[in-house]
mmCIF file of C-alpha atoms in Angstrom:
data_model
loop_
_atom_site.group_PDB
_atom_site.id
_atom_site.type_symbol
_atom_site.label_atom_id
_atom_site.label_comp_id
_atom_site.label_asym_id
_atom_site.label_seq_id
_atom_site.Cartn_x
_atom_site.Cartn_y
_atom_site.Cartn_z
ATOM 1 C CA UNK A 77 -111.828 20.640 18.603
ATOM 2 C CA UNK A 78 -112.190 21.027 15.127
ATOM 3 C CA UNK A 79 -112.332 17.583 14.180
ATOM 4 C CA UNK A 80 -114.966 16.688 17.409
ATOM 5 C CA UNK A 81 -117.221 19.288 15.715
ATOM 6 C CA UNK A 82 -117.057 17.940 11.847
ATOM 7 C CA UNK A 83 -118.353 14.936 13.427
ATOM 8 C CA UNK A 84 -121.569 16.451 15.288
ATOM 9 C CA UNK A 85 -124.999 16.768 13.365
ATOM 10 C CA UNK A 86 -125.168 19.901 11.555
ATOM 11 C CA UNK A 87 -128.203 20.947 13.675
ATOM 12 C CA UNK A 88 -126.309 20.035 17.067
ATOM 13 C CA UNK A 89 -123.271 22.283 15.417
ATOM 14 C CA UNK A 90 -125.837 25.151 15.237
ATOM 15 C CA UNK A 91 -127.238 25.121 18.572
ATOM 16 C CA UNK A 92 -123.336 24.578 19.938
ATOM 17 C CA UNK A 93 -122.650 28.078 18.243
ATOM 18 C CA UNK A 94 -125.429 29.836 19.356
ATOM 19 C CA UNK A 95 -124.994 28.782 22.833
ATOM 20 C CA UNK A 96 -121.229 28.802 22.927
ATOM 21 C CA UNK A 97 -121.311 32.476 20.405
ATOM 22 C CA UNK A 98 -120.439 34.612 23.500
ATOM 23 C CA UNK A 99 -116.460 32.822 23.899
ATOM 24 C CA UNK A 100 -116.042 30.701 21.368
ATOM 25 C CA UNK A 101 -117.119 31.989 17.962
ATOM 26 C CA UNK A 102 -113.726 33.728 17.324
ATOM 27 C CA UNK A 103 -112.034 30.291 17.816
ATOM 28 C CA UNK A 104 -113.991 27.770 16.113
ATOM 29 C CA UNK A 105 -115.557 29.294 13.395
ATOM 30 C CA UNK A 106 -112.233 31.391 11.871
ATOM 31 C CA UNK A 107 -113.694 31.035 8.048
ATOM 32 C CA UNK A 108 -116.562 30.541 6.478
ATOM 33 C CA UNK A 109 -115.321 27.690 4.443
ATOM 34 C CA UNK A 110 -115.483 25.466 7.935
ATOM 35 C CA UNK A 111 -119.286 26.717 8.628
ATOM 36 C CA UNK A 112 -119.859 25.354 5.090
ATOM 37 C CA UNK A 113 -118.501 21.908 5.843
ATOM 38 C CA UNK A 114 -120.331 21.748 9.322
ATOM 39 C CA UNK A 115 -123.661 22.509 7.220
ATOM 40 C CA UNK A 116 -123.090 19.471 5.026
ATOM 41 C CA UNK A 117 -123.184 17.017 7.516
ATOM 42 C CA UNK A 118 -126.306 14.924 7.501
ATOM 43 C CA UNK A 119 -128.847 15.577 10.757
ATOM 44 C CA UNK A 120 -128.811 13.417 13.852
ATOM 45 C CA UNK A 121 -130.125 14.334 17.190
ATOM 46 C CA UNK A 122 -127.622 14.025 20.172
ATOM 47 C CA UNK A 123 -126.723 16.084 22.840
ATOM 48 C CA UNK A 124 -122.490 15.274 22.534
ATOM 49 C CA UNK A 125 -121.476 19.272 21.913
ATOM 50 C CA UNK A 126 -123.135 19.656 25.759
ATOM 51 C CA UNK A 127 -119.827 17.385 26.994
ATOM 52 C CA UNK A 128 -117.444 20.551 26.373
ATOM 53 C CA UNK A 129 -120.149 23.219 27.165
ATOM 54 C CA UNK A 130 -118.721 24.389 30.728
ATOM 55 C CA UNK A 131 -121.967 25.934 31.917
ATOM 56 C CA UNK A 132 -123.366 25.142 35.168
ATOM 57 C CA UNK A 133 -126.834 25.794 33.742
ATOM 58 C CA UNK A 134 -128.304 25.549 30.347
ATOM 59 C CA UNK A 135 -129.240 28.954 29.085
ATOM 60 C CA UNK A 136 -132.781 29.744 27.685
ATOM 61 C CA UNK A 137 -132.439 30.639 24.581
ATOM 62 C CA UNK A 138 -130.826 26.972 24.110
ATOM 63 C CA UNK A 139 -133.877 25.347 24.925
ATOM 64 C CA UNK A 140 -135.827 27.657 22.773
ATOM 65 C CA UNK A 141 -133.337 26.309 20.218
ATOM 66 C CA UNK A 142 -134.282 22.799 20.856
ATOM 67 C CA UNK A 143 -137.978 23.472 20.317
ATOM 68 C CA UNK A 144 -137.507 25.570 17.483
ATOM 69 C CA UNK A 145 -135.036 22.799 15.589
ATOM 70 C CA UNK A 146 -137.717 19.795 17.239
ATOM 71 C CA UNK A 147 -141.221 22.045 15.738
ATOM 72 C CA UNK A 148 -139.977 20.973 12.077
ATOM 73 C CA UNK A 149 -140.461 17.491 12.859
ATOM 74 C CA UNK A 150 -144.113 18.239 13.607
ATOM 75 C CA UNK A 151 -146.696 18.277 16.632
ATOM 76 C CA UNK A 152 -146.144 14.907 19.095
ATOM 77 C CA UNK A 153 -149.125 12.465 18.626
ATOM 78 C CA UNK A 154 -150.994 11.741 21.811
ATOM 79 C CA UNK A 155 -149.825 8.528 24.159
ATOM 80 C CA UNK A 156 -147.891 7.870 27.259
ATOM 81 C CA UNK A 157 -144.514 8.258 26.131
ATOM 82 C CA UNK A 158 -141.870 6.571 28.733
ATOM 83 C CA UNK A 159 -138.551 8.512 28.687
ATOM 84 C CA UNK A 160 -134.967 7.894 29.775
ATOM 85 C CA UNK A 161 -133.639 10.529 31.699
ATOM 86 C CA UNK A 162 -129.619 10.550 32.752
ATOM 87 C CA UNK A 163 -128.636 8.032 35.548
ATOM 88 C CA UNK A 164 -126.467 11.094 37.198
ATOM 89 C CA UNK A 165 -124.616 13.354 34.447
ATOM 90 C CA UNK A 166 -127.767 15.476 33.260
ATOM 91 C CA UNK A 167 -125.953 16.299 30.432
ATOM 92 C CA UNK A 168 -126.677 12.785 29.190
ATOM 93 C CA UNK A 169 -130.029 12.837 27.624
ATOM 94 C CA UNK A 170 -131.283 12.906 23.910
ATOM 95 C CA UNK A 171 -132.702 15.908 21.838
ATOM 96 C CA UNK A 172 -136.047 14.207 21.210
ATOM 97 C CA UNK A 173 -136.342 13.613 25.225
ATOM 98 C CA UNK A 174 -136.230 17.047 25.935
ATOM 99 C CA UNK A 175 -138.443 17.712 22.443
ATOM 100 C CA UNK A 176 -141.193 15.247 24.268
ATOM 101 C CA UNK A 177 -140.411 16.579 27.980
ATOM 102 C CA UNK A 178 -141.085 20.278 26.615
ATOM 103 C CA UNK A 179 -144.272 19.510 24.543
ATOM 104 C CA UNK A 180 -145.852 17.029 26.948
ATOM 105 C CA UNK A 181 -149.261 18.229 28.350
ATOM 106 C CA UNK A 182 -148.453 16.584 31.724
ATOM 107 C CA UNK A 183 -145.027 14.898 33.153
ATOM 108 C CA UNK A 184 -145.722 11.312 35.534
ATOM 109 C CA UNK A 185 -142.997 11.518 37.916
ATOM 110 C CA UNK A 186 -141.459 8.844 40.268
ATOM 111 C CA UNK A 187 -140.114 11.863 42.577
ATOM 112 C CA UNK A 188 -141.155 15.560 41.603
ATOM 113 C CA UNK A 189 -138.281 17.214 43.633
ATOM 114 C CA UNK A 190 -135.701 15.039 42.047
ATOM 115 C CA UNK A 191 -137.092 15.337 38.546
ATOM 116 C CA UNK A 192 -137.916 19.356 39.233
ATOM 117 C CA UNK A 193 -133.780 19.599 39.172
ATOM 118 C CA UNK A 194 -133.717 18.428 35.180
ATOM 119 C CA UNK A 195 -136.455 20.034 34.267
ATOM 120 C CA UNK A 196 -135.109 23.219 35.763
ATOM 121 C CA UNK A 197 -131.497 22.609 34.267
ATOM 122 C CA UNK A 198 -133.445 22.442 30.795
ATOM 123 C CA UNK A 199 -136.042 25.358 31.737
ATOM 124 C CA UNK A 200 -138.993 22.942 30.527
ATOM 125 C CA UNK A 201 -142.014 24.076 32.660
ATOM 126 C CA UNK A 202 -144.438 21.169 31.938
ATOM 127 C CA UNK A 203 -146.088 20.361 35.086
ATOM 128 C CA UNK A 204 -145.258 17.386 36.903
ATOM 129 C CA UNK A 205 -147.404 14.546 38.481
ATOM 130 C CA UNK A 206 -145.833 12.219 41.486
ATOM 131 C CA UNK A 207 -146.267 8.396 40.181
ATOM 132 C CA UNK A 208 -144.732 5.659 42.098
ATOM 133 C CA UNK A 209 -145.246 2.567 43.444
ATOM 134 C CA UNK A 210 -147.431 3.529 46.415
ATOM 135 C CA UNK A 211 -149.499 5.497 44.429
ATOM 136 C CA UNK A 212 -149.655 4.190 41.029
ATOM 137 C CA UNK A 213 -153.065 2.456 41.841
ATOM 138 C CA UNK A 214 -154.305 5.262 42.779
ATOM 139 C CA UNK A 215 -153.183 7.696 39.421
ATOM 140 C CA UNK A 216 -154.171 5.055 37.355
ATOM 141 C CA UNK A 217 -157.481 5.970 36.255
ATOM 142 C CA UNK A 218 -156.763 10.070 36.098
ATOM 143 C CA UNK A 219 -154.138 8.783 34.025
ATOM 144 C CA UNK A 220 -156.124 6.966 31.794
ATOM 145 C CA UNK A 221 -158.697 9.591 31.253
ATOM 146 C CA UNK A 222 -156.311 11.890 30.257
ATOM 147 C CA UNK A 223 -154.647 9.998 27.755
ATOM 148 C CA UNK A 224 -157.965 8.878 26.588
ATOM 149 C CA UNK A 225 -158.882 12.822 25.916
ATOM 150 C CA UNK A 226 -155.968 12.883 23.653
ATOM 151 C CA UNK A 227 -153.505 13.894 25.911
ATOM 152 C CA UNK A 228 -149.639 13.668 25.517
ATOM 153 C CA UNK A 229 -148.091 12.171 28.580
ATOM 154 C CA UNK A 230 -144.841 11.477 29.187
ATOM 155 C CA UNK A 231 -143.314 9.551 32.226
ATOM 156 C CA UNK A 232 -140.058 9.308 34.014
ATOM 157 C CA UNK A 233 -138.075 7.778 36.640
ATOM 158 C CA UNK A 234 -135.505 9.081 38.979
ATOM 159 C CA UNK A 235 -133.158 7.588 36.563
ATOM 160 C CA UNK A 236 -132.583 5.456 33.422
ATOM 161 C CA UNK A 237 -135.610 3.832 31.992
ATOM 162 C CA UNK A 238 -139.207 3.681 33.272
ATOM 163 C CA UNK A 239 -140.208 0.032 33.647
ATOM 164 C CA UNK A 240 -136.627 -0.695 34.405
ATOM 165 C CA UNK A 241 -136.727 -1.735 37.978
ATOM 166 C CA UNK A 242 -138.341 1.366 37.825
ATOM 167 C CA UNK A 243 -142.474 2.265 38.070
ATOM 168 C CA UNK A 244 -144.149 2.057 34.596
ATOM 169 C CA UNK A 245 -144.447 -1.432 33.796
ATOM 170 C CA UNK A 246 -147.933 -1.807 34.784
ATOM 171 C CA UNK A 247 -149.197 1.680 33.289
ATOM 172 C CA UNK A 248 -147.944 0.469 29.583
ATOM 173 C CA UNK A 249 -149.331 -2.850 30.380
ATOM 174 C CA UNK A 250 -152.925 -1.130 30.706
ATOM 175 C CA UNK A 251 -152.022 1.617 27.830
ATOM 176 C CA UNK A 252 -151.809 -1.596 25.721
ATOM 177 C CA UNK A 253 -154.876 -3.454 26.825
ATOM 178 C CA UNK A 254 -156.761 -0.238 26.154
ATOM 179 C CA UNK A 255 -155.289 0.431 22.582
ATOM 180 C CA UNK A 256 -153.342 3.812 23.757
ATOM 181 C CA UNK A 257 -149.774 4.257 21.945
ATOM 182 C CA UNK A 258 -147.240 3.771 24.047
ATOM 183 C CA UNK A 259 -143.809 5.436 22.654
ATOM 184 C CA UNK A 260 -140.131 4.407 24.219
ATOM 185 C CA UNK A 261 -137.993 7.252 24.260
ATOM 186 C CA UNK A 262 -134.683 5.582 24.569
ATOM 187 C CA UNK A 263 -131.962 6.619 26.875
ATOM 188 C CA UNK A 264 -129.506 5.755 29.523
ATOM 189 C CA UNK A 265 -129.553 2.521 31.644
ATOM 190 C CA UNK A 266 -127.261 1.629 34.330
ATOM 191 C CA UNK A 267 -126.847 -2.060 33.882
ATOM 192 C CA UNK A 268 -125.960 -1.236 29.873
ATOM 193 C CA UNK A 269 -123.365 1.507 30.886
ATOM 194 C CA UNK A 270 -121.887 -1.410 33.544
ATOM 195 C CA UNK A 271 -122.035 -3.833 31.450
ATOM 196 C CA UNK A 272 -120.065 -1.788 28.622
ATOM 197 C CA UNK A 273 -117.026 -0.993 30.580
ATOM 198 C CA UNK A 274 -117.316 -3.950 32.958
ATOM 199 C CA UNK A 275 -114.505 -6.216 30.524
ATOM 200 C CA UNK A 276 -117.059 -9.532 30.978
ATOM 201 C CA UNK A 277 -118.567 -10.904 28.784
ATOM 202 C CA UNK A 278 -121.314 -8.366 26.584
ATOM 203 C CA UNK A 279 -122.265 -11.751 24.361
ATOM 204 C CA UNK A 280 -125.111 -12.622 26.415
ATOM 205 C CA UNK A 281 -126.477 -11.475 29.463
ATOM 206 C CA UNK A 282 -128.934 -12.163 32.328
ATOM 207 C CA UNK A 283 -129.993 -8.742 34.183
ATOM 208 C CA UNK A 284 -131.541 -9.950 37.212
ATOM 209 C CA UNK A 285 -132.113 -6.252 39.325
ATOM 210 C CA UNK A 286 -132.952 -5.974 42.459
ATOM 211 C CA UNK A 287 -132.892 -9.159 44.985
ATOM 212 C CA UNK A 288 -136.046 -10.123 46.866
ATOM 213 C CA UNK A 289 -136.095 -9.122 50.365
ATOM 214 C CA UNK A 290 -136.977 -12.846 51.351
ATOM 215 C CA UNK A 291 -133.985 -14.828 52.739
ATOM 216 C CA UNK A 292 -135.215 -18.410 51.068
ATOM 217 C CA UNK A 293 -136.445 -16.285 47.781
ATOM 218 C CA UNK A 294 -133.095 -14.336 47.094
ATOM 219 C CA UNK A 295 -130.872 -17.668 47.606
ATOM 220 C CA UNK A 296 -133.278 -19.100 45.304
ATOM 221 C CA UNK A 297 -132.370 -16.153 42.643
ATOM 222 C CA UNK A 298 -128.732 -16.740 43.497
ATOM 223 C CA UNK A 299 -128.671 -20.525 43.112
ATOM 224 C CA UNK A 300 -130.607 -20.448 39.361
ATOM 225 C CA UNK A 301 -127.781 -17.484 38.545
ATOM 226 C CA UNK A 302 -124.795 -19.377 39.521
ATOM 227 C CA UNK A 303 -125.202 -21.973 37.133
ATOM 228 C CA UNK A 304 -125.878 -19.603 34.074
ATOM 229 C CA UNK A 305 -122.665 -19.552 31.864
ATOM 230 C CA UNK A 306 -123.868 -15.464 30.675
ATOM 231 C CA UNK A 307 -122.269 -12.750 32.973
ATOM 232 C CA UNK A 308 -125.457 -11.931 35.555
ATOM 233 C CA UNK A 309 -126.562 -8.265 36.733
ATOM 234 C CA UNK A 310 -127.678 -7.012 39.891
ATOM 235 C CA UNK A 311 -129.262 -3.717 41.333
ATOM 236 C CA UNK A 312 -127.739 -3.594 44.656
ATOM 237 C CA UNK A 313 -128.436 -0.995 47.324
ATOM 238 C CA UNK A 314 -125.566 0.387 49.046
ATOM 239 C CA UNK A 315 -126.098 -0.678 52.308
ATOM 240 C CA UNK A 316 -126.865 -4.182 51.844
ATOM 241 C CA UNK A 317 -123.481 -4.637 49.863
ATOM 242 C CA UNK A 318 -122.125 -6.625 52.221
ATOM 243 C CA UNK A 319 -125.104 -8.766 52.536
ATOM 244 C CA UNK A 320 -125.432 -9.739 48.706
ATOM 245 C CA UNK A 321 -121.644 -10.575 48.994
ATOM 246 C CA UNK A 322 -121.639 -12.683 51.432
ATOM 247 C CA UNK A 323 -124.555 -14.778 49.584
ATOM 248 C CA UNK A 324 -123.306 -14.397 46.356
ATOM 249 C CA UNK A 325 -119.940 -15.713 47.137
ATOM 250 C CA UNK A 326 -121.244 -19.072 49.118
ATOM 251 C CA UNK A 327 -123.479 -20.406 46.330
ATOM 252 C CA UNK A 328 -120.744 -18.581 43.457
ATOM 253 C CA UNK A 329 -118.021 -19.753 45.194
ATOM 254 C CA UNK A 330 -114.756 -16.871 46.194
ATOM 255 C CA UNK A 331 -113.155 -17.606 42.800
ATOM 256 C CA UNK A 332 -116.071 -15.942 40.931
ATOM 257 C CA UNK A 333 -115.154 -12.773 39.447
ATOM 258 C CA UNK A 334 -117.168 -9.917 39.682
ATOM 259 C CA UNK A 335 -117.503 -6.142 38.660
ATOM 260 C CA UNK A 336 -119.083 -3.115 41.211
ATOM 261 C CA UNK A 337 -119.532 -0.408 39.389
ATOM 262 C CA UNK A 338 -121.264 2.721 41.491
ATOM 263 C CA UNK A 339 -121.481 6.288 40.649
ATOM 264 C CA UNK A 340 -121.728 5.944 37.474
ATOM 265 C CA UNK A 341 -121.760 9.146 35.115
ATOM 266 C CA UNK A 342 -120.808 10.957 37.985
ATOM 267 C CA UNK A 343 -117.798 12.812 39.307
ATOM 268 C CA UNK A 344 -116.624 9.772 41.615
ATOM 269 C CA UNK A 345 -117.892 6.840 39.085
ATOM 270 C CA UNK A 346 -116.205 3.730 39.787
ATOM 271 C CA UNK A 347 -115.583 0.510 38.512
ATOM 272 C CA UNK A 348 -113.921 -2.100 41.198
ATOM 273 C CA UNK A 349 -112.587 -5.852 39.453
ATOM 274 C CA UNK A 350 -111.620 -8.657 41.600
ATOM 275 C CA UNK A 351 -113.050 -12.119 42.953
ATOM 276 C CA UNK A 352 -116.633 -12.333 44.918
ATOM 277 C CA UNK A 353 -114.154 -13.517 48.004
ATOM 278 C CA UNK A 354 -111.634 -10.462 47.728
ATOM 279 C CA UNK A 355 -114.278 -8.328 47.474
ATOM 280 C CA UNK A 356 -116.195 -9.520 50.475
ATOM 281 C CA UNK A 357 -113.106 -8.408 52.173
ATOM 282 C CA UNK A 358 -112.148 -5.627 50.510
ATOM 283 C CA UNK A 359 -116.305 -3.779 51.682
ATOM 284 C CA UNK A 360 -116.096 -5.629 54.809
ATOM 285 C CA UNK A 361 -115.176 -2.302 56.766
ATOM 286 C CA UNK A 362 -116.365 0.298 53.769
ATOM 287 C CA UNK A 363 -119.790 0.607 52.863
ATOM 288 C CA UNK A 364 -119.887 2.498 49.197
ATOM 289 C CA UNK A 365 -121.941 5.232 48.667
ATOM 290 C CA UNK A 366 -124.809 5.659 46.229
ATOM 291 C CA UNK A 367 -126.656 2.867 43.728
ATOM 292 C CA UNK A 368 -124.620 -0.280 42.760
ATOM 293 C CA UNK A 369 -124.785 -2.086 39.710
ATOM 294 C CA UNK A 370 -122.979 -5.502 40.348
ATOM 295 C CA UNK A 371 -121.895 -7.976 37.719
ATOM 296 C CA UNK A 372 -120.579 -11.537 37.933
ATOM 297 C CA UNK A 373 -118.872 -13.931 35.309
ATOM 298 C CA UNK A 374 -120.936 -16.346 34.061
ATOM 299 C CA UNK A 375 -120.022 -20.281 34.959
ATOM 300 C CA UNK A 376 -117.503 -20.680 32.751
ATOM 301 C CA UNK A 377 -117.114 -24.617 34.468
ATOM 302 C CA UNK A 378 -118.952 -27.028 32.262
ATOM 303 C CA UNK A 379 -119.151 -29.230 35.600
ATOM 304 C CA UNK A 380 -120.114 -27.922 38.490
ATOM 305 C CA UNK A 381 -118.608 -28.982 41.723
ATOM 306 C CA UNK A 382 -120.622 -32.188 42.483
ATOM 307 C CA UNK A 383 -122.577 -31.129 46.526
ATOM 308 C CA UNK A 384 -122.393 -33.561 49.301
ATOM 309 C CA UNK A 385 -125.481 -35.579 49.887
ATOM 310 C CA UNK A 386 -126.105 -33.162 53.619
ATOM 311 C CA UNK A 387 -125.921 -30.720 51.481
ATOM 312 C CA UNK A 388 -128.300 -31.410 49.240
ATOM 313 C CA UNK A 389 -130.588 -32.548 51.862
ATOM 314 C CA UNK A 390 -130.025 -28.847 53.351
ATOM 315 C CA UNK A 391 -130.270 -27.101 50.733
ATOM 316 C CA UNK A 392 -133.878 -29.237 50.232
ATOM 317 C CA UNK A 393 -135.295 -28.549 53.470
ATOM 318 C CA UNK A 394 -134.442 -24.855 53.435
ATOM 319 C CA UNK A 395 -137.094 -24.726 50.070
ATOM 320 C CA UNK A 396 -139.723 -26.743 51.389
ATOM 321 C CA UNK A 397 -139.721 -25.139 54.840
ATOM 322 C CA UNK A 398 -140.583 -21.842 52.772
ATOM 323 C CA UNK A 399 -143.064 -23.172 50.851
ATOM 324 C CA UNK A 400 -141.755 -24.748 47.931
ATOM 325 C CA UNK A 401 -143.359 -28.499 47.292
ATOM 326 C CA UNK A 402 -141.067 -30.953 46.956
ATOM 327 C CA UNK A 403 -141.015 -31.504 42.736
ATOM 328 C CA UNK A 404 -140.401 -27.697 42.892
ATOM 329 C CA UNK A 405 -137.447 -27.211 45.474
ATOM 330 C CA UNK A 406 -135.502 -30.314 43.663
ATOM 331 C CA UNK A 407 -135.852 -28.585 40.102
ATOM 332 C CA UNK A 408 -134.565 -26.026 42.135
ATOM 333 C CA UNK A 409 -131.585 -27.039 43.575
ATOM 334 C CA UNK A 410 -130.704 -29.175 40.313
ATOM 335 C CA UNK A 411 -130.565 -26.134 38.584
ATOM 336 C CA UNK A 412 -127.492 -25.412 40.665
ATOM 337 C CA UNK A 413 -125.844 -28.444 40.646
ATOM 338 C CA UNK A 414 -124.247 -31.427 37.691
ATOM 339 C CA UNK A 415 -125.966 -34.061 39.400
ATOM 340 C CA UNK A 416 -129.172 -35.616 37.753
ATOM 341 C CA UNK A 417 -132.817 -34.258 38.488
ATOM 342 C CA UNK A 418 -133.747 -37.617 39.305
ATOM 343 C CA UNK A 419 -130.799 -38.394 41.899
ATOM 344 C CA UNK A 420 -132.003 -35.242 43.234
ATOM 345 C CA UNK A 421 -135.334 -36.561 43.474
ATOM 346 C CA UNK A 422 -134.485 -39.909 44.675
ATOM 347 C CA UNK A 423 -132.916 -38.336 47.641
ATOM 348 C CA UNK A 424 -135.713 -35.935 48.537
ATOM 349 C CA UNK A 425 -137.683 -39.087 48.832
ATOM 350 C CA UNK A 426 -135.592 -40.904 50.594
ATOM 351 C CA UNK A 427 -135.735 -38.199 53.510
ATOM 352 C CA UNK A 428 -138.600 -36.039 53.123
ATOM 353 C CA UNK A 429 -141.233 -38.669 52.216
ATOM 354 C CA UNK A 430 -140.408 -41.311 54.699
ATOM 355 C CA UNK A 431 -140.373 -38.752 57.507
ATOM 356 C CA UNK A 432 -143.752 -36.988 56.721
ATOM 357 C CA UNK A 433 -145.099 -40.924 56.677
ATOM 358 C CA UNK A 434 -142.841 -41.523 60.127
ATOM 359 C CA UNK A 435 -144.456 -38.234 61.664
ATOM 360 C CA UNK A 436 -148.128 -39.041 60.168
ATOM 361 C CA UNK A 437 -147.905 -42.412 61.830
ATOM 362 C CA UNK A 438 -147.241 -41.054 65.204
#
């Protein structure tokens, strides 16, 4: 334990004493030649001496600890400030987001009573605002005034970054048309923490999110991802698992291999490996609980299995039928195939155009 604290920022090693004093001063700090060494590290703000603090709740005078260590650094200057806020362990958050969490004059919220629990855990009383996607019209221009007064406002999501599949994206967009600072406070994201510990490939990536709820529109998603040699990232809900699998492994193909990775930074995190096909099996008859962040290879093929020409042709129809004109469904579909755009084309003419001339005629 000794060693884990030399490492920790000399400010972090303070507040671990004085919140840890009460069991484990007697044990870790034994001379004063070791508090000497601890005070000569250089200062870095993390929260890692919370990982072998076994409270259940932090106590105040920690917090008080925080704001008295942050108040050296100076008053916050007003903006909207978007914050990352732990993706399930709530030990996993950063000094200066609890420094901007505790000063903030008002806290935008995607769910109060979810968000209430942190605050609480970190005893930060700065009132809260609900701000989501059904409101966020609505907020807007309270929001705007108050940030315009000089306000310091700071905004969170249920987890992970705001503006992350997440609300926030069009409140900076507006904070930036209007010339109001708007400050990222890093922290944790889901699809990073996969991605990390998935064992694909970290070189590049595509994070796609959340599917659209459209039939035609998500196989259109699926098809342009299939044919991207990065690994690709989805948000998946739980209980359309077996839905995205299904999909997935048709335009994929079963041999893909994939990553689920669910609970993460939680007590029953895990990460499941295999192919798209053995996992369509494997949460045929088990639907996972809680979010799922999924990951698939990239195409590692530098050919892709060449379709048959029916296929094509159904794959075709199935884009035009929702909507897509004919120049766009065959950049489409070539997207997810070897074959040449303009074979592609030449066959979408062949039976698209003559039959919308047969059926005119008639």
């Amino acid at each position: 334990m000794i060693m884990l604290l030399r490492r920790l920022p000399s400010t972090a090693v303070s507040l671990a004493t004085a919140a840890l004093s009460r069991r484990y001063t007697s044990y870790l700090f034994s001379s004063q030649r070791r508090l000497q060494s601890f005070n000569s590290i250089s200062f870095y703000p993390t929260l890692s001496f919370l990982s072998f603090c076994s409270t259940s709740e932090i106590l105040p005078e920690f917090t008080d600890l925080i704001a008295d260590q942050s108040s050296k650094r100076g008053p916050l200057k007003p903006g909207l400030y978007l914050v990352g806020t732990p993706i399930g362990n709530l030990e996993d958050i950063t000094l200066r987001a609890l420094r901007v969490l505790k000063s903030a004059d008002v806290i935008l919220s995607e769910d109060t009573r979810h968000s209430g629990k942190l605050l609480h855990y970190y005893n930060i009383k700065t009132p809260l605002l609900s701000y989501h996607k059904y409101n966020e019209s609505q907020r807007e221009h309270t929001v705007l005034k108050r940030l315009k007064q000089g306000e310091i406002v700071a905004m969170i999501s249920d987890a992970g970054m705001p503006g992350i599949s997440d609300p926030g994206t069009e409140l900076a967009k507006i904070c930036v048309d209007e010339n109001i600072p708007v400050i990222p406070i890093p922290g944790p994201s889901a699809f990073l923490t996969a991605l990390s510990a998935s064992g694909l490939s970290t070189d590049e990536f595509t994070f796609v999110g959340f599917l659209p709820k459209h039939a035609g529109s998500r196989k259109e998603r699926l098809i342009a991802s299939a044919s991207e040699m990065t690994t690709q990232i989805f948000y998946v809900p739980p209980h359309k698992l077996g839905q995205f699998l299904e999909e997935s492994s048709l335009i994929f193909g079963d041999s893909r291999q994939c990553v689920i990775a669910r609970e993460l930074t939680k007590i029953h995190e895990e990460f499941w490996r295999g192919t798209l096909g053995t996992a369509k099996e494997a949460f045929s008859t088990r639907q996972p609980k809680g979010e799922i962040t999924l990951l698939i290879e990239g195409n590692s093929n530098s050919s892709v299995e060449t379709p048959s020409e029916s296929q094509l042709e159904n794959d075709l129809r199935e884009l035009i039928s929702n909507g897509h004109s004919l120049s766009s469904a065959v950049k489409l579909v070539a997207e997810g195939t070897s074959m040449k755009k303009k074979t592609i084309y030449s066959l979408a003419l062949r039976k698209f155009v003559k039959k919308t001339k047969a059926d005119d005629s008639d």
